[in-house]
mmCIF file of C-alpha atoms in Angstrom:
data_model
loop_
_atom_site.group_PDB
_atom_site.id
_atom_site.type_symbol
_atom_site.label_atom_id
_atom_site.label_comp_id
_atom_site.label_asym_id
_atom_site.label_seq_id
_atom_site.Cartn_x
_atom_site.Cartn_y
_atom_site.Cartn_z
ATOM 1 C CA UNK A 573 -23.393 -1.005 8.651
ATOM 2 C CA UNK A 574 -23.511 -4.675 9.314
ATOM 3 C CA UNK A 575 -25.417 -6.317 12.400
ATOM 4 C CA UNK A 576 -22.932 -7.949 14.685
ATOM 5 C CA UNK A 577 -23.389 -11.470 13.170
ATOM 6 C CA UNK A 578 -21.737 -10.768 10.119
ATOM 7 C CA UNK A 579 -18.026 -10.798 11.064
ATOM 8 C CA UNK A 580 -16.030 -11.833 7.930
ATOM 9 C CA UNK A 581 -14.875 -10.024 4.447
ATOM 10 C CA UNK A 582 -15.500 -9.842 1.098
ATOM 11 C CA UNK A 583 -14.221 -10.443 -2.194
ATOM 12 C CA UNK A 584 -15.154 -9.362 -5.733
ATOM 13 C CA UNK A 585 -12.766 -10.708 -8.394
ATOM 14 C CA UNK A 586 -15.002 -10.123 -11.558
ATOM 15 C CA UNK A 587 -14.634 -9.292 -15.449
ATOM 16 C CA UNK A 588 -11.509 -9.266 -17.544
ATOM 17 C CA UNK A 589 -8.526 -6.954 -17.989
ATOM 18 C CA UNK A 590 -5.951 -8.314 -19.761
ATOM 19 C CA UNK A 591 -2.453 -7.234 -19.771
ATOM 20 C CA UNK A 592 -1.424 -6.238 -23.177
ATOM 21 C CA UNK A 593 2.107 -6.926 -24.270
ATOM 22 C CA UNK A 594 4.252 -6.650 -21.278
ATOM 23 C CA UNK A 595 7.777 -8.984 -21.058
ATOM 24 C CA UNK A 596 9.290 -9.418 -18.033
ATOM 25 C CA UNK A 597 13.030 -8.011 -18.499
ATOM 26 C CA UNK A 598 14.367 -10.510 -16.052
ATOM 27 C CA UNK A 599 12.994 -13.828 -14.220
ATOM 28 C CA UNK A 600 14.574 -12.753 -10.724
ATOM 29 C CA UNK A 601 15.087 -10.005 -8.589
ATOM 30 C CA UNK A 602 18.699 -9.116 -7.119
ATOM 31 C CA UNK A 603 18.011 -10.394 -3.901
ATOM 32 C CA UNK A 604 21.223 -9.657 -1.950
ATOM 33 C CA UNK A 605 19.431 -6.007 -1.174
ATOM 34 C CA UNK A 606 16.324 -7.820 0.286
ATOM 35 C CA UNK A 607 15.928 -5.245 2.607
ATOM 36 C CA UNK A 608 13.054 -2.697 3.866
ATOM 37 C CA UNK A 609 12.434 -0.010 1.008
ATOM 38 C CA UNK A 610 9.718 2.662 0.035
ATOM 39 C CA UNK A 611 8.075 2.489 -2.889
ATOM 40 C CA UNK A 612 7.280 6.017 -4.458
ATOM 41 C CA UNK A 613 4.453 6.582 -6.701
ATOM 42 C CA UNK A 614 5.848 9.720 -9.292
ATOM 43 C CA UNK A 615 3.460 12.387 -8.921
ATOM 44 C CA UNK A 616 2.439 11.937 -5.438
ATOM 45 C CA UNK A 617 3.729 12.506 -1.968
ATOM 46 C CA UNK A 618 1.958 8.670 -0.849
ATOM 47 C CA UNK A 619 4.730 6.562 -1.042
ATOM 48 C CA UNK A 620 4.290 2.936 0.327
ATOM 49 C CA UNK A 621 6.585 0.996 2.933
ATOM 50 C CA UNK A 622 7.617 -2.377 2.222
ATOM 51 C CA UNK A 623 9.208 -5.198 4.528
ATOM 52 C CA UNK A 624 11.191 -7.853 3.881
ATOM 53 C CA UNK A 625 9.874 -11.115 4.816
ATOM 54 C CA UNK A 626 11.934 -13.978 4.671
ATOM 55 C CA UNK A 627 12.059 -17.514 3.121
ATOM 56 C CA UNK A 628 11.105 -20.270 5.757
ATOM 57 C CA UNK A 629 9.160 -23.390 6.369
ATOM 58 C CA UNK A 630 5.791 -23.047 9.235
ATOM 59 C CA UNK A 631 2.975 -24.924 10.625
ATOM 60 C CA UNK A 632 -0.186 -23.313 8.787
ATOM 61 C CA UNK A 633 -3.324 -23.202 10.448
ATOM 62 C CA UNK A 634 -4.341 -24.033 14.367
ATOM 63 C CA UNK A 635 -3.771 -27.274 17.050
ATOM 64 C CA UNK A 636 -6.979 -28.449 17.901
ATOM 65 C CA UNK A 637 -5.808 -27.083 21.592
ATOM 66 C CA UNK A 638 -6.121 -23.617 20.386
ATOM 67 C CA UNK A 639 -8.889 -21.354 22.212
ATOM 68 C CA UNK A 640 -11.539 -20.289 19.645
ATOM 69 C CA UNK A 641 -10.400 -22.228 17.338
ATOM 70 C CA UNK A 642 -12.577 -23.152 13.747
ATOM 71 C CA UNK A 643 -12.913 -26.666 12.227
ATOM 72 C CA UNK A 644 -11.484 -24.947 8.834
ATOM 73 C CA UNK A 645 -7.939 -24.054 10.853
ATOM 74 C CA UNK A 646 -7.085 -27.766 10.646
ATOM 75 C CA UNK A 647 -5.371 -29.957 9.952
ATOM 76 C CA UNK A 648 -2.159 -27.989 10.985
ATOM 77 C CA UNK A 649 0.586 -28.685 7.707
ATOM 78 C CA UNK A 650 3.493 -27.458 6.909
ATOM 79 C CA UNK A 651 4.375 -25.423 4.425
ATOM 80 C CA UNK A 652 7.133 -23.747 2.109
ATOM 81 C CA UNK A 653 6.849 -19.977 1.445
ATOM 82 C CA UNK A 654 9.831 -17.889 -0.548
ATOM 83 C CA UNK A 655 10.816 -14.668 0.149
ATOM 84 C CA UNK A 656 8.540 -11.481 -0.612
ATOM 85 C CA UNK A 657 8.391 -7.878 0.798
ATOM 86 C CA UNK A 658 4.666 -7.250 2.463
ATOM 87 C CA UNK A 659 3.615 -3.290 2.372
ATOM 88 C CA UNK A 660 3.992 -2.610 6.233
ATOM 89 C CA UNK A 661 0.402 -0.994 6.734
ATOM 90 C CA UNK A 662 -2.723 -1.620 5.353
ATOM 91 C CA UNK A 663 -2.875 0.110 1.657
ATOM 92 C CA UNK A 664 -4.848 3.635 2.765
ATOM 93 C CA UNK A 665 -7.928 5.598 1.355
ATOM 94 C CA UNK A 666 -4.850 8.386 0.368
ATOM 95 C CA UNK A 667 -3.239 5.447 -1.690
ATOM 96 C CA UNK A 668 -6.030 3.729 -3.086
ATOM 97 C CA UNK A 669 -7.547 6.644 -4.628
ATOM 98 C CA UNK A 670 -4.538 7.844 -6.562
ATOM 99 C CA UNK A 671 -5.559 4.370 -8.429
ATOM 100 C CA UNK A 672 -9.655 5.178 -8.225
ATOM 101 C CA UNK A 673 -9.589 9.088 -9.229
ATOM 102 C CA UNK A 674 -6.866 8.984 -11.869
ATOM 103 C CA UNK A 675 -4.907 11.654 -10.076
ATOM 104 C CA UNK A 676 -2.290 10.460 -12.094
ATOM 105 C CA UNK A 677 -3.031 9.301 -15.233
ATOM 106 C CA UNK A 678 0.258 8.669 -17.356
ATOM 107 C CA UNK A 679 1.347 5.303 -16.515
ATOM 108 C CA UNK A 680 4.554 5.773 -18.688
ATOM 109 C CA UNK A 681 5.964 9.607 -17.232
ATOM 110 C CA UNK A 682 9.402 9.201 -17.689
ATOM 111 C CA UNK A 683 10.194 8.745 -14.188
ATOM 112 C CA UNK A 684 12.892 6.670 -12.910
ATOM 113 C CA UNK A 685 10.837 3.253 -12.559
ATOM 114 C CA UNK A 686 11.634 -0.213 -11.185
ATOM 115 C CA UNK A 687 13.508 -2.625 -13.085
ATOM 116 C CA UNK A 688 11.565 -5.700 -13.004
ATOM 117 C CA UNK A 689 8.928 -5.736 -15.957
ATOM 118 C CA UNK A 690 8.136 -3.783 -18.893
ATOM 119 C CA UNK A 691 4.960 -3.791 -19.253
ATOM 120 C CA UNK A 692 4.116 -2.257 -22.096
ATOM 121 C CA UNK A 693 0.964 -0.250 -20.606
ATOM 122 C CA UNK A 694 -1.052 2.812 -21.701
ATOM 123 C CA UNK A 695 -3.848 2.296 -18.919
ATOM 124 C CA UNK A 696 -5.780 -0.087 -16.464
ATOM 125 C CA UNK A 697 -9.388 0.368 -15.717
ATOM 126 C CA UNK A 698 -10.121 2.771 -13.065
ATOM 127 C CA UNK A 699 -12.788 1.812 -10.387
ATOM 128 C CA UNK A 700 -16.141 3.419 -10.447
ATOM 129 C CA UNK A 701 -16.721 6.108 -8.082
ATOM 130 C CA UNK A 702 -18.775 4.697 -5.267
ATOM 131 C CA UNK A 703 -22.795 6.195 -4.530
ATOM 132 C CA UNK A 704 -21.931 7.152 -1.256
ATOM 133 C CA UNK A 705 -19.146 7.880 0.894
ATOM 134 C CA UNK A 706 -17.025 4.540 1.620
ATOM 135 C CA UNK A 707 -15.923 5.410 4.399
ATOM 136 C CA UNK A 708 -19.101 5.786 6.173
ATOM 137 C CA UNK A 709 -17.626 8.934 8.053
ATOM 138 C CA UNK A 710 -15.783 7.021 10.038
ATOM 139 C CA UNK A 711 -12.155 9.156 8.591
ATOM 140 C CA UNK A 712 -9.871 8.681 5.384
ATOM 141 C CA UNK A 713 -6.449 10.873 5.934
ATOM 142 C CA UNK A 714 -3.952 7.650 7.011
ATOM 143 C CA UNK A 715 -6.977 5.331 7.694
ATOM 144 C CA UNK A 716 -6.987 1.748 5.514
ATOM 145 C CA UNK A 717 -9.142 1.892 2.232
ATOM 146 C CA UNK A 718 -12.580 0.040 3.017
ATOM 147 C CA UNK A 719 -15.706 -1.955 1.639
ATOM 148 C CA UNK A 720 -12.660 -2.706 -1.490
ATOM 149 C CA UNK A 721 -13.599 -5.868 -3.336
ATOM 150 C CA UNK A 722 -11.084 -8.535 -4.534
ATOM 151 C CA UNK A 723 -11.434 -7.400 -7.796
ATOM 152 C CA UNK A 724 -10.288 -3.690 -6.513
ATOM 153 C CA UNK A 725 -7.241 -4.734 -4.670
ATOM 154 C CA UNK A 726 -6.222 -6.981 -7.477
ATOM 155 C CA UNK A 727 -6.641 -4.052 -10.316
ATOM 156 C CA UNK A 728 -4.857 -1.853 -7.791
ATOM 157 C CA UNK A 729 -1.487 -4.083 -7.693
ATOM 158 C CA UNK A 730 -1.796 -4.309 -11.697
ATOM 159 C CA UNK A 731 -1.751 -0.289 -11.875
ATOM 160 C CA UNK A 732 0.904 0.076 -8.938
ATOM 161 C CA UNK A 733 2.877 -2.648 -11.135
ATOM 162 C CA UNK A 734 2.564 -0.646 -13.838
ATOM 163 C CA UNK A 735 2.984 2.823 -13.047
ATOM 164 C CA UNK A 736 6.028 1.423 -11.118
ATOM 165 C CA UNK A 737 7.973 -1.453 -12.862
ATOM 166 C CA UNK A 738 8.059 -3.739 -10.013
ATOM 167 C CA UNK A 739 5.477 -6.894 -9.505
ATOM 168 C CA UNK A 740 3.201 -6.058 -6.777
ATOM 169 C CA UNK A 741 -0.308 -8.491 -6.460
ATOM 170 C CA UNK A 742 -2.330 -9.560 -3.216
ATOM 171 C CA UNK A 743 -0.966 -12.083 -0.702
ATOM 172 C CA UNK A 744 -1.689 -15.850 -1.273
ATOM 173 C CA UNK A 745 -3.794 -17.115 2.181
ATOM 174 C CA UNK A 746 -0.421 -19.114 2.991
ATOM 175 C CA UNK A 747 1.865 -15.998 2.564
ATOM 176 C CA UNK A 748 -0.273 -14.045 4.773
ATOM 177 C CA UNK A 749 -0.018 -16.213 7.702
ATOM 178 C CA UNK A 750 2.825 -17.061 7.313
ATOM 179 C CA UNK A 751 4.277 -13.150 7.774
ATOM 180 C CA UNK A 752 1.317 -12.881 10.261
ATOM 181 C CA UNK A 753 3.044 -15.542 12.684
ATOM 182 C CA UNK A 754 6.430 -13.874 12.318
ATOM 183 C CA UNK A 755 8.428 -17.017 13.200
ATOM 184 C CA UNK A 756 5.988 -17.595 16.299
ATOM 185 C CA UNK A 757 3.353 -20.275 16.841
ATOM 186 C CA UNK A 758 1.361 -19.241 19.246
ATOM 187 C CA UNK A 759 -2.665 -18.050 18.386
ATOM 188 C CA UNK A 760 -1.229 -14.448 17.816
ATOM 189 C CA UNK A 761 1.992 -12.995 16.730
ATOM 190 C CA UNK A 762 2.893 -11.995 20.905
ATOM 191 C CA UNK A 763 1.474 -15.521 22.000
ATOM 192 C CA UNK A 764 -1.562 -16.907 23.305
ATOM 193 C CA UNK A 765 -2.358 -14.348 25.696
ATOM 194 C CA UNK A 766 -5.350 -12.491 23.868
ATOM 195 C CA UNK A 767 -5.314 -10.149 27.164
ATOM 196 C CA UNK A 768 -2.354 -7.913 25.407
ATOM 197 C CA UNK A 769 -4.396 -7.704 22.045
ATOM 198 C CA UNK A 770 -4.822 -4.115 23.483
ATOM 199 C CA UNK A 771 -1.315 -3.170 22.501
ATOM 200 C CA UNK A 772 -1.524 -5.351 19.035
ATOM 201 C CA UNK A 773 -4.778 -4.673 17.297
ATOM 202 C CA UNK A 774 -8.015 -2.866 16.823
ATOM 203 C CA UNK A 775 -11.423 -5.114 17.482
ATOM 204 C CA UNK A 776 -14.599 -4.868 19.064
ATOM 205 C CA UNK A 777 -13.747 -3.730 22.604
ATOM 206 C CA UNK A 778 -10.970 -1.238 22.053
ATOM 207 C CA UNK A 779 -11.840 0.269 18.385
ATOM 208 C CA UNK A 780 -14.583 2.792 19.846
ATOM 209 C CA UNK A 781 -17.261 1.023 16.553
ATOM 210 C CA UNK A 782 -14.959 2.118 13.647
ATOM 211 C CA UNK A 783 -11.242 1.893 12.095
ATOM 212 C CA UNK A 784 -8.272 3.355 13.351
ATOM 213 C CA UNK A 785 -5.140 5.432 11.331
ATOM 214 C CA UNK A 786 -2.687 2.343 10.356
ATOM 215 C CA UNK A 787 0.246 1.707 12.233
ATOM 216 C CA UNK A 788 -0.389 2.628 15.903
ATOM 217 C CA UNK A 789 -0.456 -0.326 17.639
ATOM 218 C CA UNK A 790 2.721 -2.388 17.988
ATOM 219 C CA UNK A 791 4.015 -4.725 14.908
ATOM 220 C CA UNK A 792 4.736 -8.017 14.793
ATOM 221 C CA UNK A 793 8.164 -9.451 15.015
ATOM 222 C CA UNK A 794 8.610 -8.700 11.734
ATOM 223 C CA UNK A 795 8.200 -5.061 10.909
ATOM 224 C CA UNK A 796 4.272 -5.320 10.164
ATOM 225 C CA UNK A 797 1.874 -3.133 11.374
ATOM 226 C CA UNK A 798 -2.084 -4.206 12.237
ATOM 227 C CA UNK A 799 -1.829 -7.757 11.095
ATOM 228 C CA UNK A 800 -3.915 -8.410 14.330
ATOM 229 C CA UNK A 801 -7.209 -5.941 13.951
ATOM 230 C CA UNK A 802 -8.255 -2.840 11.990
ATOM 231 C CA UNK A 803 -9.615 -3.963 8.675
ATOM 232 C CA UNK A 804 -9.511 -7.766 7.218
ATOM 233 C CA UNK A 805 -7.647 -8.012 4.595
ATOM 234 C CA UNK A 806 -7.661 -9.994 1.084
ATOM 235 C CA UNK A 807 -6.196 -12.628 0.194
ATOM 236 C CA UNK A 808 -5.648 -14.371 -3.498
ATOM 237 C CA UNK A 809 -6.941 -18.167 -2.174
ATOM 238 C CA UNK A 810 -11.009 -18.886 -2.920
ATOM 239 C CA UNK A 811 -12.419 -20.526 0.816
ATOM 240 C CA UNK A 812 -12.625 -24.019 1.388
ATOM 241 C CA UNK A 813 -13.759 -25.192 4.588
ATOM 242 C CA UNK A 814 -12.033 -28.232 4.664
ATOM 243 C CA UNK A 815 -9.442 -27.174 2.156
ATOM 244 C CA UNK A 816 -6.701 -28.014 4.430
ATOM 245 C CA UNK A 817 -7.218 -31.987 4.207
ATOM 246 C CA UNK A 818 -5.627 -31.922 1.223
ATOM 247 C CA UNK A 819 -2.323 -30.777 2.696
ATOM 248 C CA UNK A 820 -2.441 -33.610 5.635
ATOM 249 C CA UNK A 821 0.961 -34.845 6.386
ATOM 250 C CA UNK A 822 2.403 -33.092 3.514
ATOM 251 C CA UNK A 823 4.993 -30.129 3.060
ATOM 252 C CA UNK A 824 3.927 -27.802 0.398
ATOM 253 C CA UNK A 825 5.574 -25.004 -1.676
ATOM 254 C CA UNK A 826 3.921 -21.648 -1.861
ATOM 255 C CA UNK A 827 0.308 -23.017 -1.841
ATOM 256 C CA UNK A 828 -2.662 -21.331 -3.151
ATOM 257 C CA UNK A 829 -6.214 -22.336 -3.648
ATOM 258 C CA UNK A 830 -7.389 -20.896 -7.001
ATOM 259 C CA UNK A 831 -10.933 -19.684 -6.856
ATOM 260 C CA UNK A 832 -13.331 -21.253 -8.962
ATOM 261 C CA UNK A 833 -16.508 -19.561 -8.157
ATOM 262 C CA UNK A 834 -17.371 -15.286 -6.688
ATOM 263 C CA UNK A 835 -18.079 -16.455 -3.213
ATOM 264 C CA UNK A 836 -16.209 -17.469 -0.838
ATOM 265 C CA UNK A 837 -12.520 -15.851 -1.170
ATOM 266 C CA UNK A 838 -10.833 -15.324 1.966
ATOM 267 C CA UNK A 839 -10.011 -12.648 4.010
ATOM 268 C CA UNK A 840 -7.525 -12.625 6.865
ATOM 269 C CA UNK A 841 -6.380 -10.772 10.263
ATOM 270 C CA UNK A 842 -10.219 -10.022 11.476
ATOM 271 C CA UNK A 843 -10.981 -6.520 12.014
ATOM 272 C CA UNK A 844 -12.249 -3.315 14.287
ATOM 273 C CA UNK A 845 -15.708 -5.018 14.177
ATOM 274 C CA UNK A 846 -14.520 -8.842 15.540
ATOM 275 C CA UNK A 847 -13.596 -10.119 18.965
ATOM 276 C CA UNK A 848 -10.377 -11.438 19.279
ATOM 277 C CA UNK A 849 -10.569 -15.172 18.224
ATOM 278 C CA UNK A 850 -11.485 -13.495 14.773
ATOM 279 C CA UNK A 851 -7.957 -11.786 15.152
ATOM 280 C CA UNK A 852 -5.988 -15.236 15.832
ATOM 281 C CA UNK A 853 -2.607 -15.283 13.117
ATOM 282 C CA UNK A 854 -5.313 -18.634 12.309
ATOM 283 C CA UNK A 855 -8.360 -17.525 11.572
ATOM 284 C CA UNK A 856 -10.092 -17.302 8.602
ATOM 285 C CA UNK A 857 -12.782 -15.951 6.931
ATOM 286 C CA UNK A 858 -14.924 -16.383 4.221
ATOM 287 C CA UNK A 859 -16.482 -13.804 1.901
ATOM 288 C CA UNK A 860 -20.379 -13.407 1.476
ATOM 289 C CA UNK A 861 -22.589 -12.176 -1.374
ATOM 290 C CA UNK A 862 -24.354 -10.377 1.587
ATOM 291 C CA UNK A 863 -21.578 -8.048 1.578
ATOM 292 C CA UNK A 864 -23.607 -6.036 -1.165
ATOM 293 C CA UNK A 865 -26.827 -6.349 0.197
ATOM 294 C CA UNK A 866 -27.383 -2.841 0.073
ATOM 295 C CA UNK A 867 -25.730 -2.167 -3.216
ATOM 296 C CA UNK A 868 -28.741 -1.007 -5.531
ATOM 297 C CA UNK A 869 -26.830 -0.803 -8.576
ATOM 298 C CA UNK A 870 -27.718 -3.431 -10.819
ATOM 299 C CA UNK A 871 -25.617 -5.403 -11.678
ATOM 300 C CA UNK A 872 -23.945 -4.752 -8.208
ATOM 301 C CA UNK A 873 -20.550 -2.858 -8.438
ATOM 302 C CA UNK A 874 -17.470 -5.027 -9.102
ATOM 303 C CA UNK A 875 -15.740 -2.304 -7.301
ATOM 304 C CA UNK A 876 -17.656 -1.842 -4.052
ATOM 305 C CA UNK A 877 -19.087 -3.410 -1.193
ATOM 306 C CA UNK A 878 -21.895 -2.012 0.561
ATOM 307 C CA UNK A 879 -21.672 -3.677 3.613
ATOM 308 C CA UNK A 880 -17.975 -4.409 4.710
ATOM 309 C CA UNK A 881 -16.817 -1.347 6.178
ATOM 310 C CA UNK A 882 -14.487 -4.112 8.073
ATOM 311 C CA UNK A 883 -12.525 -5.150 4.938
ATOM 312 C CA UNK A 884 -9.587 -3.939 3.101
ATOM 313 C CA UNK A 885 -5.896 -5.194 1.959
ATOM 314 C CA UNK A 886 -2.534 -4.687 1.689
ATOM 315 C CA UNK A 887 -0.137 -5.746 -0.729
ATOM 316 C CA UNK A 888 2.938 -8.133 -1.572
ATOM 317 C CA UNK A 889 6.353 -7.872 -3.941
ATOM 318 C CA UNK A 890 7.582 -11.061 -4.547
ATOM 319 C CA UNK A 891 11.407 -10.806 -3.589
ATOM 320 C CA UNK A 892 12.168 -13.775 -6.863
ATOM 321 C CA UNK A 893 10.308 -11.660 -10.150
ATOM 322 C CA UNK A 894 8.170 -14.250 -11.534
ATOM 323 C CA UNK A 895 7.932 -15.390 -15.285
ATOM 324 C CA UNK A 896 5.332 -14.363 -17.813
ATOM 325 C CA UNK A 897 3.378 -17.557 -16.964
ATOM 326 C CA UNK A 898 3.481 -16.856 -13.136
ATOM 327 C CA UNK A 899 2.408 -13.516 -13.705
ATOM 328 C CA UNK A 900 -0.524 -14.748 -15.366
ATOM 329 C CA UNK A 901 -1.055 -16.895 -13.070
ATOM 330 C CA UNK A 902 -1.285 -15.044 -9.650
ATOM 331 C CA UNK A 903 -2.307 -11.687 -11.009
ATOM 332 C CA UNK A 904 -4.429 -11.680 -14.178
ATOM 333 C CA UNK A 905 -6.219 -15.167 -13.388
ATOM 334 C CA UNK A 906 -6.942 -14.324 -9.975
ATOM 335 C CA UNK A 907 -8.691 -11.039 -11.711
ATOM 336 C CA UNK A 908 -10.179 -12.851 -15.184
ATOM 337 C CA UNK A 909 -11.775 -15.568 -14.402
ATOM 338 C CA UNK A 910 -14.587 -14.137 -12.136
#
């Protein structure tokens, strides 16, 4: 377990898995159903709720005003994000291992699948299985996948995508605030008032020193459960600390900070282990090698963190299907060049 200092999240995007042949069959979803759906996985009763979230213009990042605020929150900009459906809990242990144990293997069973992209796919790496439990006891049945790497969450979209037909890939940084706030500007999706966090999120004083079962606190304005609490969760954007300068008295469209380098990535929403300035719809936090410390593989596990029991994801369907190029771009980059 971490000592009390660390209070952040991991990422591991590593090595290279390349899409072979897929075409997208269209360049845009039908939009005029952009409403909540569940997306079934054949094979398995773990189906996945998805939200809409709508197109809209916000202020991204934190006043200087704001209580417990970081220098890396600023300079508040404003920014363009389209529309996209966000899964409405955290992506669980039940979920994620469907992906990691191969409990279903055929990614092309004949099943009535989405009708975004071919893809053209026999199979997608499966993660390792991990040295010890994961979950460091602390419960799997309906509780968030944990101690995931970038790399993980980003190889579980690509399988999801494929075993399902529709696009599925991590939020960018922007995205995720952006459906964090809701439509609200306040340090937290219910305001400023960090004395109702209770009824919001899991953290330090109210998580009893470990994760809870998604969904049981009270979602946002928008549908979405534990944006506030529980586990961190991954984003596509490497960490800049003063990344944000760059966006100074600008409006941008759908922003995202390509990593260049393993550490930092960023991680959003703080978690079970933070107190609640970490859980701010602001804050932000950077990933750390440290994460692995314990890890005595060698080389450490591209699947696995050792030390982030606080850090897992959830997952994004762009509501507009993206092109071959932008597919490449926000999913297989974001996994190939680490």
């Amino acid at each position: 377990m971490p000592t009390r200092t660390i209070k952040t999240t991991c990422m591991v995007l590593a090595p290279v898995l390349l899409l072979l042949g897929f075409t997208p069959t269209r360049t845009a979803s039908d939009t005029t159903n952009f409403s909540p759906y569940t997306q079934e996985i054949a094979g398995s009763e773990f189906a996945i709720d998805m939200v809409p979230v709508p197109s809209g213009t916000f202020k991204m990042g934190s006043p200087s005003s704001e209580a417990g605020r970081n220098q890396d929150e600023g300079p508040q900009h404003e920014v363009n994000i389209s529309a996209f459906w966000m899964g409405k809990y955290e992506i669980t242990w039940q979920q994620y291992e469907l992906f990691r144990e191969r409990k279903i293997d055929d990614l092309n069973d004949g099943y009535t699948r989405g009708n975004e992209i071919d893809f053209g796919v026999d199979a997608v790496s499966a993660a390792t299985a991990p040295y010890i439990d994961m979950s460091f006891g602390m419960g799997k049945v309906e509780y968030p996948a944990i101690n995931i790497t970038q790399y993980a969450a980003a190889t579980f979209c690509k399988w999801l995508s494929a075993k399902t037909g529709n696009f599925y890939r991590l939020p960018t940084e922007a995205e995720w605030e952006y459906a964090c706030r809701a439509g609200t500007s306040g340090a937290y999706s219910f305001g400023n008032d960090a004395s109702k966090l209770n009824d919001y999120g899991w953290y330090y004083d109210n998580s009893d020193g470990k994760y809870q079962k998604v969904g049981q606190k009270k979602a946002n304005p928008w549908g979405l459960h534990d944006m506030h609490g529980n586990v961190a969760e991954w984003t596509l954007d490497g960490y800049e600390a003063d990344g944000y300068q760059s966006y100074a008295n600008t409006t941008s469209n759908n922003p995202w900070t390509v990593a260049d380098q393993l550490y930092p990535r960023v991680a959003r929403g703080g978690s079970w282990y933070d107190d609640p300035p970490m859980l701010r719809s602001a804050s932000r936090i950077a990933s750390k090698k440290e994460w692995k410390m314990i890890d005595p593989q060698l080389p450490k596990s591209l699947w696995w963190h050792t030390s982030a029991p606080f850090i897992g994801f959830r997952i994004v369907r762009p509501a507009s299907t993206p092109s071959k190029e932008e597919i490449e771009k926000y999913w297989l980059k974001a996994i190939e060049d680490n």
